Amino acid sequence: MNSRQPIPVVVLAGFLGSGKTTVLNHLLAHRGGTRIGVVVNDFGSIEVDAMSVAGQLGDSMVSLGGGCLCCAVDGSELDAYLEKLAAPAHRIDVIVIEASGLAEPQEMIRMLMACENPDVHYGGLVQVVDAAEFDATRAKHPETDRHLAVADLVVLNKTDRVDAAERARIEAVLDTLCAPGTPRVGVEHGRIDPELLFDRRPWTQTRGQLSFEDLLAEAGAREPGAGHTRHTGDEGHEGHAHALYESVEFVSDGALSPRRFMDFLDRRPAGLYRIKGFVRFDVPGHGERYEIHAVGRFLRFTPGPWGRGEPRLSQLVLIGSGIDGPGLLRELEACREEAPHELGPESMWGVLRYVARREPAEAPDEN
């Protein structure tokens, strides 16, 4: 039986010129020690010189130079790429698919949801929007509205190129195009905080051969005005991405009510971009530890065993902008369940809707 945690696959979409590649390069340059597998359509648009020097090329990036990924007939080509990236030898933590500018996000999502590889799972759709060319893009590509409707997180890029009134107008239009509650992040030059999409592992400088992280750190040190977003408590970095977000931590040694917790998730504010951690429900037949991963509207639970000696706690980290931290904590406190063992199995139905279905392992042949 496979005991590895599945790797989240995040789709990064947006029309030509919206800034997808800039966003991707920013994520790569500020990933800390996290290993990111990347699938891209246009290989030449990615800054891969450092990756080539570091020996990463061919191990953690796949080029689809000739065409649009979503045009694969049955998804088998994508499955092969994901299988390669998910190989244990690469130790990939997250996979980002940069879709071509003319990709259909719905098809991307369908293909990922239909993927039978147990080592990967769909991790959400991030739609990048060019604020400076918003109206022109909608006029040229009417399907923009449809793409925004299925986005889990919208990145409004190039906000430095519009004034406050124009940005407010665009955001009002986005409110009508996106599904209710879809979070939206306004950024300049694609500088989205990686923590909104994935966990960053601690960066440690290697000895001997120069690593990818070493090269990126050196490049960042040479870049005028380059900064980092690793520590939210750093002083002197008020202009960096981390200054725009705040995190709230919740810990409970008791179980949470699955129904009240799902109500909380359904009502989460638009400024709450990410939720991660573990939840204890203790409903009969569901005593596992439920890992939760939410990016924007996307939500997934992954049940798994508690570690030996691991305290059976619910531990959550909520990351957002303009959120009411004390209010969120009060709402989570109200989710505590004093008698979980008295709840029926139907109380877990809302949670189980967001658990990936896995085929049961085949019984060994006894003949």
Short mmCIF file of N, CA and C in Angstrom, two decimals, residues 198-344:
data_model
loop_
_atom_site.label_atom_id
_atom_site.label_comp_id
_atom_site.label_asym_id
_atom_site.label_seq_id
_atom_site.Cartn_x
_atom_site.Cartn_y
_atom_site.Cartn_z
N PHE A 198 1.45 26.89 -1.22
CA PHE A 198 2.10 25.68 -0.71
C PHE A 198 3.01 26.02 0.46
N ASP A 199 3.36 24.98 1.23
CA ASP A 199 4.29 25.16 2.33
C ASP A 199 5.71 25.29 1.82
N ARG A 200 6.46 26.18 2.41
CA ARG A 200 7.87 26.30 2.06
C ARG A 200 8.72 25.63 3.13
N ARG A 201 9.57 24.73 2.68
CA ARG A 201 10.49 24.08 3.60
C ARG A 201 11.62 25.02 3.94
N PRO A 202 12.23 24.84 5.12
CA PRO A 202 13.36 25.70 5.48
C PRO A 202 14.48 25.58 4.46
N TRP A 203 15.07 26.71 4.09
CA TRP A 203 16.18 26.72 3.15
C TRP A 203 17.49 26.58 3.91
N THR A 204 18.32 25.65 3.52
CA THR A 204 19.62 25.45 4.15
C THR A 204 20.67 25.41 3.05
N GLN A 205 21.71 26.20 3.21
CA GLN A 205 22.75 26.26 2.18
C GLN A 205 23.50 24.94 2.13
N THR A 206 23.73 24.45 0.94
CA THR A 206 24.39 23.16 0.77
C THR A 206 25.90 23.33 0.75
N ARG A 207 26.59 22.25 0.92
CA ARG A 207 28.05 22.25 0.84
C ARG A 207 28.47 21.55 -0.45
N GLY A 208 29.60 21.98 -0.98
CA GLY A 208 30.09 21.32 -2.19
C GLY A 208 29.45 21.92 -3.42
N GLN A 209 28.79 21.08 -4.22
CA GLN A 209 28.23 21.54 -5.48
C GLN A 209 27.15 22.58 -5.25
N LEU A 210 27.19 23.62 -6.06
CA LEU A 210 26.22 24.70 -5.94
C LEU A 210 24.82 24.17 -6.25
N SER A 211 23.87 24.48 -5.39
CA SER A 211 22.51 23.99 -5.58
C SER A 211 21.65 25.06 -6.24
N PHE A 212 20.44 24.65 -6.63
CA PHE A 212 19.49 25.59 -7.22
C PHE A 212 19.17 26.71 -6.24
N GLU A 213 18.97 26.36 -4.97
CA GLU A 213 18.66 27.36 -3.97
C GLU A 213 19.81 28.35 -3.81
N ASP A 214 21.06 27.87 -3.86
CA ASP A 214 22.21 28.76 -3.76
C ASP A 214 22.20 29.77 -4.90
N LEU A 215 21.96 29.28 -6.12
CA LEU A 215 21.97 30.15 -7.29
C LEU A 215 20.87 31.21 -7.22
N LEU A 216 19.69 30.79 -6.77
CA LEU A 216 18.60 31.74 -6.66
C LEU A 216 18.88 32.78 -5.59
N ALA A 217 19.47 32.34 -4.47
CA ALA A 217 19.80 33.26 -3.41
C ALA A 217 20.81 34.30 -3.88
N GLU A 218 21.82 33.83 -4.65
CA GLU A 218 22.81 34.76 -5.18
C GLU A 218 22.18 35.74 -6.15
N ALA A 219 21.29 35.24 -7.01
CA ALA A 219 20.62 36.12 -7.97
C ALA A 219 19.76 37.14 -7.26
N GLY A 220 19.09 36.72 -6.20
CA GLY A 220 18.26 37.64 -5.44
C GLY A 220 19.08 38.70 -4.74
N ALA A 221 20.27 38.32 -4.27
CA ALA A 221 21.12 39.28 -3.60
C ALA A 221 21.64 40.34 -4.56
N ARG A 222 21.78 39.97 -5.85
CA ARG A 222 22.29 40.91 -6.83
C ARG A 222 21.19 41.80 -7.39
N GLU A 223 19.94 41.35 -7.28
CA GLU A 223 18.84 42.11 -7.88
C GLU A 223 18.51 43.31 -7.02
N PRO A 224 18.48 44.52 -7.59
CA PRO A 224 18.15 45.71 -6.81
C PRO A 224 16.76 45.58 -6.21
N GLY A 225 16.67 45.84 -4.93
CA GLY A 225 15.38 45.83 -4.26
C GLY A 225 14.83 44.45 -3.99
N ALA A 226 15.63 43.38 -4.24
CA ALA A 226 15.14 42.02 -4.03
C ALA A 226 14.95 41.78 -2.54
N GLY A 227 13.89 41.06 -2.22
CA GLY A 227 13.64 40.75 -0.81
C GLY A 227 13.17 39.34 -0.68
N HIS A 228 12.65 38.98 0.48
CA HIS A 228 12.15 37.64 0.70
C HIS A 228 10.85 37.72 1.47
N THR A 229 10.15 36.63 1.50
CA THR A 229 8.88 36.59 2.21
C THR A 229 8.85 35.45 3.21
N ARG A 230 10.02 35.05 3.67
CA ARG A 230 10.08 33.85 4.49
C ARG A 230 9.50 34.05 5.88
N HIS A 231 9.85 35.17 6.51
CA HIS A 231 9.43 35.38 7.89
C HIS A 231 8.43 36.53 7.96
N THR A 232 7.25 36.25 8.42
CA THR A 232 6.23 37.29 8.48
C THR A 232 6.53 38.30 9.57
N GLY A 233 7.45 38.01 10.45
CA GLY A 233 7.74 38.94 11.53
C GLY A 233 8.96 39.79 11.28
N ASP A 234 9.59 39.68 10.09
CA ASP A 234 10.79 40.47 9.81
C ASP A 234 10.47 41.96 9.85
N GLU A 235 11.42 42.74 10.35
CA GLU A 235 11.28 44.18 10.35
C GLU A 235 12.00 44.74 9.14
N GLY A 236 11.53 45.90 8.66
CA GLY A 236 12.19 46.54 7.54
C GLY A 236 11.77 45.99 6.20
N HIS A 237 10.69 45.22 6.15
CA HIS A 237 10.23 44.64 4.88
C HIS A 237 8.76 44.98 4.64
N GLU A 238 8.36 46.17 5.03
CA GLU A 238 6.95 46.51 4.96
C GLU A 238 6.41 46.47 3.53
N GLY A 239 7.29 46.65 2.53
CA GLY A 239 6.82 46.67 1.15
C GLY A 239 6.74 45.32 0.51
N HIS A 240 7.13 44.27 1.22
CA HIS A 240 7.16 42.94 0.62
C HIS A 240 5.83 42.23 0.82
N ALA A 241 5.69 41.11 0.10
CA ALA A 241 4.40 40.43 0.07
C ALA A 241 3.91 40.02 1.45
N HIS A 242 4.84 39.58 2.32
CA HIS A 242 4.37 39.06 3.60
C HIS A 242 3.72 40.13 4.45
N ALA A 243 4.04 41.40 4.20
CA ALA A 243 3.45 42.47 4.99
C ALA A 243 1.96 42.62 4.69
N LEU A 244 1.49 42.05 3.59
CA LEU A 244 0.10 42.18 3.19
C LEU A 244 -0.79 41.11 3.81
N TYR A 245 -0.20 40.07 4.40
CA TYR A 245 -0.98 38.95 4.90
C TYR A 245 -0.77 38.76 6.39
N GLU A 246 -1.72 38.10 7.00
CA GLU A 246 -1.59 37.72 8.40
C GLU A 246 -2.03 36.27 8.55
N SER A 247 -1.51 35.61 9.56
CA SER A 247 -1.87 34.22 9.80
C SER A 247 -2.49 34.08 11.18
N VAL A 248 -3.41 33.17 11.27
CA VAL A 248 -4.10 32.86 12.52
C VAL A 248 -3.91 31.39 12.80
N GLU A 249 -3.54 31.04 14.01
CA GLU A 249 -3.33 29.65 14.39
C GLU A 249 -4.38 29.22 15.41
N PHE A 250 -4.92 28.04 15.18
CA PHE A 250 -5.95 27.48 16.07
C PHE A 250 -5.55 26.07 16.47
N VAL A 251 -5.59 25.79 17.76
CA VAL A 251 -5.26 24.46 18.28
C VAL A 251 -6.36 24.04 19.25
N SER A 252 -6.84 22.82 19.09
CA SER A 252 -7.86 22.28 19.99
C SER A 252 -7.51 20.85 20.35
N ASP A 253 -7.52 20.55 21.65
CA ASP A 253 -7.24 19.17 22.07
C ASP A 253 -8.49 18.31 22.03
N GLY A 254 -9.61 18.90 21.70
CA GLY A 254 -10.85 18.15 21.57
C GLY A 254 -11.25 18.02 20.12
N ALA A 255 -12.27 17.21 19.88
CA ALA A 255 -12.75 17.00 18.51
C ALA A 255 -13.55 18.21 18.04
N LEU A 256 -13.65 18.33 16.72
CA LEU A 256 -14.50 19.36 16.12
C LEU A 256 -15.73 18.72 15.51
N SER A 257 -16.83 19.44 15.55
CA SER A 257 -18.06 18.97 14.92
C SER A 257 -17.89 19.05 13.41
N PRO A 258 -18.03 17.94 12.69
CA PRO A 258 -17.88 18.01 11.22
C PRO A 258 -18.87 18.95 10.57
N ARG A 259 -20.10 19.00 11.06
CA ARG A 259 -21.10 19.85 10.44
C ARG A 259 -20.81 21.32 10.71
N ARG A 260 -20.49 21.66 11.95
CA ARG A 260 -20.21 23.06 12.25
C ARG A 260 -18.92 23.52 11.57
N PHE A 261 -17.95 22.62 11.45
CA PHE A 261 -16.71 22.99 10.79
C PHE A 261 -16.94 23.22 9.29
N MET A 262 -17.75 22.39 8.67
CA MET A 262 -18.05 22.59 7.26
C MET A 262 -18.85 23.88 7.05
N ASP A 263 -19.73 24.21 8.00
CA ASP A 263 -20.45 25.48 7.91
C ASP A 263 -19.46 26.65 7.97
N PHE A 264 -18.45 26.51 8.83
CA PHE A 264 -17.42 27.54 8.93
C PHE A 264 -16.68 27.69 7.60
N LEU A 265 -16.32 26.57 6.99
CA LEU A 265 -15.60 26.62 5.72
C LEU A 265 -16.48 27.20 4.60
N ASP A 266 -17.76 26.87 4.61
CA ASP A 266 -18.65 27.39 3.58
C ASP A 266 -18.81 28.90 3.70
N ARG A 267 -18.65 29.43 4.90
CA ARG A 267 -18.86 30.86 5.13
C ARG A 267 -17.54 31.64 5.23
N ARG A 268 -16.41 30.98 4.90
CA ARG A 268 -15.13 31.67 5.09
C ARG A 268 -15.06 32.92 4.22
N PRO A 269 -14.49 33.99 4.77
CA PRO A 269 -14.47 35.27 4.04
C PRO A 269 -13.55 35.24 2.84
N ALA A 270 -13.79 36.13 1.88
CA ALA A 270 -13.01 36.15 0.64
C ALA A 270 -11.54 36.47 0.89
N GLY A 271 -11.24 37.16 1.97
CA GLY A 271 -9.85 37.49 2.28
C GLY A 271 -9.06 36.35 2.86
N LEU A 272 -9.72 35.24 3.17
CA LEU A 272 -9.03 34.07 3.72
C LEU A 272 -8.56 33.21 2.55
N TYR A 273 -7.25 33.31 2.23
CA TYR A 273 -6.73 32.69 1.02
C TYR A 273 -6.38 31.22 1.20
N ARG A 274 -5.91 30.85 2.39
CA ARG A 274 -5.40 29.49 2.54
C ARG A 274 -5.68 28.96 3.94
N ILE A 275 -5.98 27.67 4.01
CA ILE A 275 -6.14 26.96 5.28
C ILE A 275 -5.36 25.67 5.17
N LYS A 276 -4.58 25.35 6.18
CA LYS A 276 -3.82 24.11 6.19
C LYS A 276 -3.74 23.60 7.62
N GLY A 277 -3.52 22.29 7.75
CA GLY A 277 -3.38 21.70 9.08
C GLY A 277 -4.06 20.36 9.18
N PHE A 278 -4.45 20.02 10.39
CA PHE A 278 -5.05 18.71 10.67
C PHE A 278 -6.27 18.90 11.56
N VAL A 279 -7.27 18.04 11.34
CA VAL A 279 -8.51 18.13 12.09
C VAL A 279 -8.82 16.77 12.71
N ARG A 280 -9.27 16.82 13.95
CA ARG A 280 -9.73 15.62 14.66
C ARG A 280 -11.25 15.68 14.78
N PHE A 281 -11.93 14.66 14.25
CA PHE A 281 -13.39 14.61 14.33
C PHE A 281 -13.86 13.56 15.34
N ASP A 282 -13.23 12.39 15.37
CA ASP A 282 -13.55 11.32 16.34
C ASP A 282 -14.97 10.80 16.22
N VAL A 283 -15.60 10.98 15.07
CA VAL A 283 -16.92 10.37 14.84
C VAL A 283 -16.69 8.87 14.68
N PRO A 284 -17.57 8.02 15.22
CA PRO A 284 -17.38 6.56 15.07
C PRO A 284 -17.11 6.17 13.62
N GLY A 285 -16.03 5.42 13.43
CA GLY A 285 -15.63 5.01 12.10
C GLY A 285 -14.77 6.02 11.38
N HIS A 286 -14.51 7.17 12.01
CA HIS A 286 -13.72 8.23 11.38
C HIS A 286 -12.77 8.85 12.41
N GLY A 287 -12.01 7.98 13.04
CA GLY A 287 -11.08 8.45 14.06
C GLY A 287 -9.73 8.87 13.52
N GLU A 288 -9.57 8.88 12.18
CA GLU A 288 -8.29 9.25 11.59
C GLU A 288 -8.00 10.74 11.79
N ARG A 289 -6.76 11.08 11.45
CA ARG A 289 -6.35 12.48 11.39
C ARG A 289 -6.68 12.98 9.99
N TYR A 290 -7.45 14.05 9.89
CA TYR A 290 -7.85 14.58 8.59
C TYR A 290 -7.00 15.80 8.25
N GLU A 291 -6.10 15.63 7.28
CA GLU A 291 -5.32 16.76 6.80
C GLU A 291 -6.21 17.63 5.92
N ILE A 292 -6.16 18.94 6.12
CA ILE A 292 -6.97 19.85 5.32
C ILE A 292 -6.05 20.75 4.51
N HIS A 293 -6.43 20.97 3.26
CA HIS A 293 -5.68 21.84 2.35
C HIS A 293 -6.70 22.64 1.57
N ALA A 294 -6.66 23.96 1.73
CA ALA A 294 -7.58 24.83 1.01
C ALA A 294 -6.79 25.97 0.38
N VAL A 295 -6.98 26.17 -0.91
CA VAL A 295 -6.43 27.31 -1.63
C VAL A 295 -7.62 28.02 -2.26
N GLY A 296 -7.93 29.21 -1.75
CA GLY A 296 -9.12 29.89 -2.23
C GLY A 296 -10.35 29.06 -1.95
N ARG A 297 -11.16 28.83 -2.98
CA ARG A 297 -12.37 28.03 -2.80
C ARG A 297 -12.09 26.54 -2.82
N PHE A 298 -10.91 26.16 -3.33
CA PHE A 298 -10.59 24.73 -3.42
C PHE A 298 -10.39 24.16 -2.02
N LEU A 299 -10.93 22.95 -1.81
CA LEU A 299 -10.85 22.31 -0.50
C LEU A 299 -10.66 20.82 -0.66
N ARG A 300 -9.75 20.27 0.15
CA ARG A 300 -9.56 18.83 0.14
C ARG A 300 -9.18 18.35 1.54
N PHE A 301 -9.76 17.20 1.92
CA PHE A 301 -9.38 16.50 3.15
C PHE A 301 -8.67 15.20 2.77
N THR A 302 -7.62 14.88 3.50
CA THR A 302 -6.90 13.63 3.29
C THR A 302 -6.79 12.90 4.63
N PRO A 303 -7.57 11.83 4.84
CA PRO A 303 -7.47 11.09 6.10
C PRO A 303 -6.22 10.24 6.15
N GLY A 304 -5.69 10.07 7.34
CA GLY A 304 -4.51 9.24 7.52
C GLY A 304 -4.35 8.89 8.99
N PRO A 305 -3.48 7.93 9.30
CA PRO A 305 -3.32 7.51 10.69
C PRO A 305 -2.58 8.55 11.53
N TRP A 306 -2.88 8.55 12.81
CA TRP A 306 -2.12 9.37 13.74
C TRP A 306 -0.75 8.73 13.96
N GLY A 307 0.26 9.54 14.09
CA GLY A 307 1.59 9.02 14.35
C GLY A 307 1.70 8.45 15.75
N ARG A 308 2.64 7.53 15.94
CA ARG A 308 2.84 6.95 17.26
C ARG A 308 3.26 8.04 18.23
N GLY A 309 2.50 8.19 19.30
CA GLY A 309 2.79 9.21 20.30
C GLY A 309 2.38 10.61 19.91
N GLU A 310 1.77 10.77 18.74
CA GLU A 310 1.37 12.10 18.28
C GLU A 310 0.14 12.56 19.06
N PRO A 311 0.16 13.77 19.62
CA PRO A 311 -1.03 14.28 20.31
C PRO A 311 -2.20 14.40 19.34
N ARG A 312 -3.36 13.97 19.76
CA ARG A 312 -4.53 14.01 18.87
C ARG A 312 -5.20 15.38 18.99
N LEU A 313 -4.66 16.31 18.20
CA LEU A 313 -5.11 17.69 18.24
C LEU A 313 -5.64 18.10 16.88
N SER A 314 -6.51 19.09 16.90
CA SER A 314 -6.84 19.83 15.68
C SER A 314 -5.92 21.04 15.65
N GLN A 315 -5.15 21.15 14.57
CA GLN A 315 -4.19 22.25 14.45
C GLN A 315 -4.36 22.88 13.07
N LEU A 316 -4.72 24.16 13.04
CA LEU A 316 -5.00 24.84 11.79
C LEU A 316 -4.21 26.15 11.70
N VAL A 317 -3.78 26.46 10.48
CA VAL A 317 -3.19 27.76 10.17
C VAL A 317 -4.03 28.38 9.07
N LEU A 318 -4.49 29.60 9.30
CA LEU A 318 -5.31 30.31 8.34
C LEU A 318 -4.55 31.55 7.89
N ILE A 319 -4.41 31.74 6.58
CA ILE A 319 -3.64 32.84 6.02
C ILE A 319 -4.56 33.70 5.17
N GLY A 320 -4.53 35.01 5.43
CA GLY A 320 -5.40 35.88 4.67
C GLY A 320 -4.99 37.33 4.77
N SER A 321 -5.81 38.19 4.20
CA SER A 321 -5.58 39.62 4.21
C SER A 321 -6.86 40.32 4.62
N GLY A 322 -6.75 41.23 5.57
CA GLY A 322 -7.92 41.94 6.04
C GLY A 322 -8.91 41.07 6.78
N ILE A 323 -8.44 39.97 7.35
CA ILE A 323 -9.33 39.05 8.05
C ILE A 323 -9.45 39.43 9.53
N ASP A 324 -10.52 39.03 10.13
CA ASP A 324 -10.77 39.26 11.55
C ASP A 324 -10.26 38.06 12.32
N GLY A 325 -8.99 38.10 12.74
CA GLY A 325 -8.38 36.96 13.41
C GLY A 325 -9.14 36.51 14.65
N PRO A 326 -9.41 37.40 15.60
CA PRO A 326 -10.16 36.99 16.80
C PRO A 326 -11.53 36.44 16.45
N GLY A 327 -12.18 37.01 15.43
CA GLY A 327 -13.49 36.51 15.03
C GLY A 327 -13.40 35.11 14.47
N LEU A 328 -12.38 34.83 13.66
CA LEU A 328 -12.20 33.48 13.12
C LEU A 328 -11.95 32.48 14.24
N LEU A 329 -11.16 32.87 15.22
CA LEU A 329 -10.89 31.97 16.35
C LEU A 329 -12.17 31.68 17.14
N ARG A 330 -13.01 32.71 17.31
CA ARG A 330 -14.27 32.47 18.02
C ARG A 330 -15.16 31.50 17.24
N GLU A 331 -15.17 31.64 15.93
CA GLU A 331 -15.98 30.73 15.11
C GLU A 331 -15.44 29.30 15.20
N LEU A 332 -14.14 29.15 15.22
CA LEU A 332 -13.55 27.81 15.32
C LEU A 332 -13.78 27.22 16.71
N GLU A 333 -13.72 28.04 17.73
CA GLU A 333 -14.03 27.57 19.08
C GLU A 333 -15.44 27.02 19.15
N ALA A 334 -16.35 27.66 18.41
CA ALA A 334 -17.75 27.22 18.40
C ALA A 334 -17.92 25.90 17.66
N CYS A 335 -16.88 25.45 16.95
CA CYS A 335 -16.94 24.17 16.24
C CYS A 335 -16.58 22.99 17.13
N ARG A 336 -16.14 23.23 18.34
CA ARG A 336 -15.77 22.12 19.23
C ARG A 336 -16.97 21.20 19.47
N GLU A 337 -16.71 19.91 19.55
CA GLU A 337 -17.76 18.92 19.77
C GLU A 337 -17.44 18.14 21.04
N GLU A 338 -18.32 18.26 22.02
CA GLU A 338 -18.08 17.62 23.32
C GLU A 338 -18.35 16.12 23.30
N ALA A 339 -19.26 15.67 22.43
CA ALA A 339 -19.64 14.25 22.42
C ALA A 339 -19.57 13.70 21.00
N PRO A 340 -18.38 13.64 20.39
CA PRO A 340 -18.30 13.17 19.00
C PRO A 340 -18.74 11.73 18.82
N HIS A 341 -18.58 10.90 19.84
CA HIS A 341 -18.93 9.48 19.71
C HIS A 341 -20.44 9.25 19.67
N GLU A 342 -21.21 10.30 19.94
CA GLU A 342 -22.66 10.18 19.86
C GLU A 342 -23.19 10.59 18.48
N LEU A 343 -22.30 11.07 17.61
CA LEU A 343 -22.73 11.51 16.29
C LEU A 343 -22.87 10.32 15.34
N GLY A 344 -23.82 10.43 14.43
CA GLY A 344 -24.01 9.37 13.44
C GLY A 344 -23.10 9.56 12.24
#
